[in-house]
XYZ file of C-alpha atoms in Angstrom:
439
model
C -28.030 -0.443 35.342
C -27.964 -1.239 31.539
C -27.409 2.435 30.120
C -24.261 2.403 32.718
C -23.354 -0.994 31.043
C -23.100 -0.089 27.516
C -21.681 3.266 28.566
C -19.059 1.616 30.276
C -18.509 -0.748 26.900
C -18.729 2.160 24.298
C -15.870 4.308 26.284
C -13.789 0.739 26.316
C -13.892 0.321 22.885
C -13.533 4.144 22.329
C -10.127 4.153 24.553
C -9.128 1.080 22.865
C -9.701 2.018 18.951
C -7.838 5.644 19.918
C -4.891 3.697 21.454
C -4.725 1.719 18.244
C -4.970 5.108 16.056
C -2.147 6.621 18.631
C 0.294 3.852 18.314
C -0.336 3.597 14.011
C 1.352 7.530 14.123
C 3.629 6.959 16.825
C 5.189 4.328 14.621
C 5.005 5.812 10.654
C 6.690 8.828 13.342
C 9.866 6.564 13.809
C 9.282 4.982 10.562
C 10.254 8.265 8.816
C 12.273 10.204 11.782
C 10.275 12.591 13.359
C 9.884 10.866 16.672
C 10.486 13.157 18.984
C 14.384 14.858 19.776
C 16.082 13.686 22.594
C 17.004 16.874 24.647
C 15.455 20.093 23.987
C 16.847 22.925 22.436
C 16.592 26.671 23.259
C 15.996 29.601 21.365
C 19.552 29.805 18.971
C 21.131 27.415 20.852
C 22.838 24.734 18.122
C 21.114 21.091 17.676
C 22.756 18.316 18.949
C 20.241 15.617 18.634
C 20.931 12.771 16.382
C 17.889 10.283 15.747
C 19.120 7.315 14.290
C 16.209 5.574 12.441
C 16.885 1.791 13.277
C 12.370 1.398 12.986
C 13.164 2.290 9.330
C 16.250 -0.236 9.056
C 14.187 -2.942 10.702
C 10.889 -3.030 8.451
C 12.553 -2.752 5.293
C 14.443 -5.549 6.273
C 11.133 -7.452 6.977
C 9.914 -6.587 3.928
C 12.831 -7.083 2.138
C 13.185 -10.933 3.462
C 9.602 -11.221 2.825
C 8.704 -9.969 -0.392
C 12.102 -8.915 -1.994
C 12.212 -11.944 -4.293
C 8.697 -13.151 -6.278
C 7.021 -15.601 -5.424
C 5.461 -18.028 -7.758
C 0.660 -19.150 -7.405
C 0.683 -22.532 -8.719
C -2.596 -24.456 -9.161
C -1.632 -27.113 -11.097
C 1.295 -28.776 -10.744
C 3.638 -29.703 -13.805
C 1.023 -26.836 -16.015
C 0.436 -23.885 -16.728
C -3.852 -24.158 -16.488
C -5.279 -21.142 -17.820
C -6.856 -20.487 -14.363
C -3.198 -19.645 -13.565
C -2.153 -17.907 -16.242
C -5.449 -15.875 -15.039
C -4.297 -15.086 -12.092
C -0.681 -13.862 -13.060
C -1.607 -12.156 -16.215
C -3.949 -9.716 -13.191
C -1.520 -9.521 -10.716
C 1.405 -8.448 -13.739
C -1.460 -5.452 -14.103
C -1.494 -4.614 -10.284
C 1.622 -4.420 -10.172
C 2.264 -7.695 -8.254
C 5.514 -7.275 -6.456
C 5.243 -3.782 -5.919
C 1.996 -4.016 -3.858
C 3.549 -6.958 -2.237
C 5.985 -4.547 -0.603
C 3.179 -2.478 0.363
C 0.668 -4.462 2.121
C 4.243 -5.720 4.436
C 5.592 -1.598 4.859
C 1.872 -1.943 5.931
C 2.212 -4.769 7.995
C 5.641 -4.160 9.490
C 4.655 -0.397 10.325
C 1.126 -1.037 12.138
C 0.965 -4.754 12.417
C -1.812 -5.598 10.995
C -2.171 -5.613 6.772
C -5.437 -4.947 5.025
C -6.918 -5.638 0.898
C -9.379 -3.655 -0.835
C -10.937 -5.564 -3.826
C -12.316 -3.877 -6.372
C -14.036 -4.709 -9.400
C -14.407 -2.185 -12.191
C -17.013 -3.214 -15.324
C -14.867 -0.973 -17.204
C -11.407 -2.892 -16.315
C -10.256 -6.926 -17.842
C -9.189 -7.684 -14.357
C -10.170 -6.808 -10.399
C -8.713 -4.543 -8.827
C -5.971 -5.297 -5.798
C -6.151 -1.706 -3.971
C -3.303 -2.028 -0.249
C -5.562 -0.258 3.073
C -4.638 1.573 5.092
C -4.681 0.816 8.435
C -4.868 3.054 10.438
C -9.156 4.466 8.374
C -10.022 0.430 9.123
C -12.772 -0.384 11.830
C -13.572 -3.696 11.797
C -16.677 -4.629 14.117
C -15.954 -8.600 15.315
C -18.204 -10.840 16.652
C -19.531 -11.555 20.116
C -18.190 -14.821 20.270
C -15.513 -14.898 17.523
C -12.815 -12.988 17.568
C -11.454 -14.178 13.987
C -15.397 -13.801 12.391
C -15.309 -9.693 10.633
C -19.052 -8.600 10.958
C -17.913 -5.772 9.343
C -15.593 -3.137 8.530
C -15.374 0.283 8.501
C -12.887 2.451 5.769
C -12.714 6.445 6.803
C -10.665 8.743 6.042
C -10.296 12.639 5.060
C -10.216 13.977 1.334
C -11.082 17.027 -0.861
C -14.475 16.949 -2.808
C -12.752 16.872 -6.210
C -16.316 19.223 -7.480
C -16.335 21.832 -4.667
C -13.071 21.554 -3.107
C -14.010 21.438 -0.399
C -12.505 18.730 2.099
C -15.408 16.041 3.240
C -14.973 12.317 5.229
C -15.135 9.717 2.715
C -16.732 6.289 4.141
C -16.987 3.478 3.294
C -19.223 0.695 4.998
C -19.390 -2.947 3.981
C -21.421 -5.129 6.445
C -22.849 -8.239 6.198
C -26.001 -9.446 4.216
C -27.537 -12.639 5.461
C -25.166 -14.487 3.657
C -24.019 -11.858 1.091
C -21.749 -8.359 2.162
C -23.213 -4.805 1.449
C -21.306 -1.882 0.289
C -22.376 1.287 1.278
C -20.248 4.575 0.096
C -21.161 8.258 1.716
C -19.695 10.927 2.205
C -19.946 13.695 4.987
C -19.652 16.930 5.078
C -17.463 18.835 7.514
C -19.601 22.310 7.178
C -22.759 20.167 9.075
C -21.777 16.830 9.984
C -24.271 15.701 7.605
C -23.285 11.775 6.216
C -25.218 10.950 2.471
C -24.883 8.017 1.075
C -23.847 7.586 -2.672
C -24.477 3.720 -2.896
C -25.486 1.168 -1.671
C -25.023 -1.957 -3.688
C -24.568 -6.356 -2.623
C -21.256 -7.557 -3.178
C -22.091 -10.529 -5.208
C -20.207 -13.236 -3.330
C -19.996 -14.431 0.265
C -17.100 -14.169 0.340
C -16.225 -9.878 1.495
C -14.644 -7.818 -0.296
C -11.357 -6.857 1.087
C -8.989 -9.714 3.137
C -6.461 -9.026 6.303
C -3.657 -10.681 7.884
C -1.027 -10.480 10.732
C 1.994 -9.074 10.513
C 3.500 -11.408 13.682
C 0.371 -14.052 14.930
C -0.772 -12.574 18.632
C -3.079 -15.390 19.738
C -5.403 -13.252 21.340
C -6.598 -10.315 19.384
C -7.339 -9.153 16.342
C -5.539 -6.638 15.890
C -1.276 -8.221 14.703
C 2.190 -7.470 16.283
C 4.578 -5.239 14.020
C 7.741 -4.841 13.751
C 8.559 -2.054 16.065
C 6.787 -2.259 19.226
C 6.839 -0.132 22.434
C 9.665 -1.913 24.308
C 11.439 -1.346 20.657
C 11.076 2.261 20.507
C 12.123 2.754 23.993
C 15.272 1.028 23.895
C 15.948 3.157 20.148
C 15.201 6.527 21.838
C 16.683 5.777 24.657
C 20.045 4.849 21.798
C 19.307 8.640 20.251
C 19.890 9.771 24.068
C 23.047 8.930 23.932
C 24.284 9.381 21.028
C 23.125 13.116 21.687
C 25.009 13.695 24.551
C 27.858 12.716 22.691
C 27.919 14.657 19.664
C 27.014 17.558 22.566
C 30.117 17.073 24.278
C 32.302 16.509 21.820
C 30.758 19.762 20.212
C 31.166 21.929 23.685
C 35.043 19.550 24.179
C 36.085 18.345 20.860
C 39.136 21.257 20.643
C 41.544 21.306 23.435
C 41.570 25.320 24.340
C 45.239 27.213 25.135
C 45.781 28.553 28.386
C 48.281 31.313 29.533
C 49.953 32.835 33.350
C 52.276 34.719 33.841
C 51.249 37.565 31.216
C 49.560 40.487 30.685
C 47.360 38.970 26.782
C 48.188 41.364 24.491
C 51.494 40.375 25.152
C 51.237 37.300 23.628
C 50.744 37.032 19.815
C 50.430 33.883 18.279
C 50.231 33.557 14.559
C 51.043 31.294 12.025
C 54.287 32.970 11.412
C 55.176 34.112 13.787
C 57.469 32.361 17.046
C 55.719 32.521 20.739
C 57.708 34.408 23.229
C 56.639 34.571 26.488
C 58.089 36.299 29.657
C 59.897 35.100 32.894
C 57.138 33.388 34.429
C 54.629 33.334 31.375
C 53.409 29.406 31.232
C 51.164 28.374 28.142
C 48.614 25.021 27.932
C 46.549 23.512 26.284
C 43.462 21.789 28.391
C 41.969 19.075 26.415
C 39.042 16.947 27.565
C 40.049 13.571 30.337
C 36.449 11.784 30.400
C 36.492 9.106 29.087
C 33.750 8.459 26.276
C 34.391 4.517 25.675
C 32.470 4.151 28.275
C 29.420 5.744 26.731
C 30.159 4.142 23.509
C 29.771 0.958 25.739
C 26.729 2.035 26.967
C 25.622 2.370 22.874
C 26.646 -0.538 21.566
C 24.648 -2.175 24.136
C 21.503 -1.322 23.249
C 22.877 -1.356 19.767
C 23.259 -4.918 20.289
C 19.580 -5.137 21.971
C 17.741 -3.652 19.326
C 19.285 -5.717 16.843
C 18.509 -8.949 18.741
C 15.126 -7.735 19.771
C 14.376 -6.805 16.653
C 15.482 -9.827 15.024
C 17.253 -8.214 13.052
C 21.446 -9.916 12.972
C 23.528 -6.999 12.604
C 25.132 -8.599 9.772
C 22.071 -8.564 7.437
C 22.427 -5.416 7.528
C 25.466 -5.602 6.072
C 28.088 -5.217 9.130
C 31.385 -7.724 8.333
C 33.648 -7.219 10.321
C 35.609 -10.192 11.800
C 32.611 -11.980 9.229
C 35.432 -14.173 7.676
C 34.122 -16.512 4.263
C 31.208 -18.401 6.172
C 29.815 -21.698 4.879
C 25.634 -22.292 3.687
C 25.359 -23.855 7.334
C 26.688 -20.960 8.997
C 25.529 -18.209 6.819
C 22.409 -19.723 8.636
C 23.148 -19.862 11.590
C 24.167 -16.004 11.795
C 21.035 -15.578 9.755
C 18.322 -17.468 12.463
C 16.716 -14.928 14.305
C 15.614 -12.843 11.398
C 15.092 -16.300 8.841
C 13.147 -17.617 11.604
C 11.058 -13.949 12.059
C 9.997 -14.093 7.679
C 9.336 -17.863 8.223
C 6.720 -16.390 10.328
C 5.562 -14.012 8.408
C 5.007 -16.103 5.359
C 2.543 -17.920 7.283
C 0.282 -14.998 8.250
C 0.618 -13.305 4.633
C 0.534 -16.152 2.635
C -2.835 -17.435 4.416
C -3.882 -13.906 3.051
C -1.867 -14.738 -0.784
C -4.114 -17.758 -0.615
C -8.043 -16.066 -0.095
C -6.782 -13.126 -2.058
C -5.877 -14.725 -5.679
C -9.263 -17.645 -4.334
C -11.151 -14.801 -4.527
C -10.203 -12.871 -7.952
C -10.346 -15.845 -9.602
C -13.440 -16.814 -7.971
C -14.155 -12.614 -9.920
C -12.638 -13.674 -12.515
C -15.703 -16.565 -13.060
C -13.079 -19.852 -12.848
C -15.156 -21.282 -9.508
C -14.224 -20.568 -5.553
C -12.705 -23.419 -5.042
C -9.209 -22.833 -6.245
C -6.552 -22.514 -3.615
C -3.193 -21.858 -4.353
C 0.220 -23.313 -3.066
C 2.736 -20.580 -2.660
C 6.110 -21.236 -3.964
C 8.592 -19.483 -2.191
C 12.723 -18.581 -3.055
C 15.418 -19.086 -1.036
C 15.962 -16.218 1.806
C 19.505 -16.511 1.733
C 22.019 -16.411 -1.315
C 23.930 -20.444 -2.906
C 26.431 -21.474 -4.085
C 25.347 -22.022 -8.059
C 28.255 -25.134 -8.197
C 26.817 -26.822 -4.566
C 23.509 -26.517 -5.268
C 23.438 -27.860 -8.605
C 25.631 -30.258 -7.625
C 23.119 -31.102 -5.042
C 20.298 -31.052 -7.695
C 21.959 -33.805 -9.660
C 22.767 -36.223 -6.226
C 19.272 -35.311 -5.161
C 17.718 -36.581 -8.798
C 18.896 -39.718 -8.656
C 18.075 -40.141 -5.103
C 13.939 -39.246 -6.984
C 12.911 -35.870 -6.436
C 11.254 -34.864 -8.987
C 12.718 -31.744 -11.429
C 9.585 -29.497 -10.748
C 11.116 -29.572 -6.976
C 14.199 -29.334 -8.135
C 13.696 -26.497 -10.904
C 11.646 -24.331 -7.382
C 14.508 -25.007 -5.017
C 16.799 -23.123 -7.263
C 14.226 -20.220 -8.292
C 12.765 -20.903 -10.930
C 9.252 -21.826 -12.370
C 9.089 -25.239 -14.039
C 5.671 -24.138 -16.468
C 7.873 -21.036 -17.576
C 11.104 -23.584 -18.223
C 8.915 -26.130 -19.740
C 7.962 -23.745 -23.037
C 10.589 -21.980 -22.517
C 12.326 -26.022 -23.442
C 9.613 -26.585 -26.009
C 10.334 -23.806 -27.991
C 13.854 -23.934 -28.277
C 13.312 -27.485 -28.934
C 10.457 -26.781 -31.783
C 12.903 -23.852 -33.078
C 15.640 -26.268 -33.831
C 13.214 -29.111 -35.496
C 11.753 -26.662 -38.195
C 15.158 -25.446 -38.770
C 16.245 -28.754 -39.378
C 13.800 -29.394 -41.453
C 14.283 -26.222 -43.572
C 17.883 -27.660 -44.013
C 16.924 -31.355 -45.205
C 13.735 -29.720 -47.636
C 16.575 -27.979 -48.697
C 19.593 -30.166 -49.729
C 21.725 -28.682 -46.970
C 23.470 -31.623 -44.525
C 24.059 -31.559 -40.692
């Protein structure tokens, strides 16, 4: 009985993993515009299929709103500490914003994002590597869905020496209070695994950090920006648009027809006059079907795509019938996308704080450094109104650091620049005084 139960659980786990990988592959096909064609094309027939890539628009817009502007990390307010400067240099070495956008892109498509931290002895800073979620398998605790017991990263590759296909596998497993990292190579022809290295990770935390894209409270894997319901609506809109293209191709041009004469008696050359015999008629057959109904269905589906994805049409550049808007009106129009981005700032923000903590620990600054994240404004602001509001808030007692951060600047950097300007001006005045030059 136990053997049957064990086998059933294994089959269920295998099925779950297979379905997850199939879902990832389908989402990536949607993102890259490689989805199934809406209509079948017979051999030699024209291809009227239209695939409108809403998936890429939705994911890219989410990435841009989340990491389109720099997010700053701060350890101590009002000063640039040595660990904070080291952390900034470490992220600069890892191409900070490019890496963050890749992380968000993986999360937007797959619903989950993974980052692998590498500590190479020959490098000044640890490496922050974006991991493909499709290559990761996670082992969880039996009684805690948020407690990871092990990671397995596996993907096909090519042996650089033999130039034969191999499988690369890395096992990151708990080893008491620490973690063990096992690197293996699998030979495709023999099916055997060869252990390349087996080392203990010298920290209590794992070298992998992950997060959900959008929260899924009862699941380990998060929610993507392009779930199945959204893909189904996108496919339906592509089917309607493809049919419209086909109808226009067949019936978009009028067809001339006539009766009461032989074809050889008709000459419709441009420089000729059309002469018909008595009783002959000549007409144009034009399309009389109402395509507006199909277009209206497509517009409704497109509107629902924007509503379901929480990416308003105005965010993609549609400004018809939209006049000059105040800041509040703009926020109302963007509200679904703003709310969605704020949720992502929570999930990805927790991951960034944990990545920074682990990087600082590897850098020798201890494991208790929790950075504060300084996000920039999501929507453009009127500079004059913002400056006037900042002056008013300053009079009410709001700190200069807070106001500078809300304006999109780094208070520590601005403070250093002001100090440099003051020092330069003081040195210039002193030099003029020593030279006997008046001010």
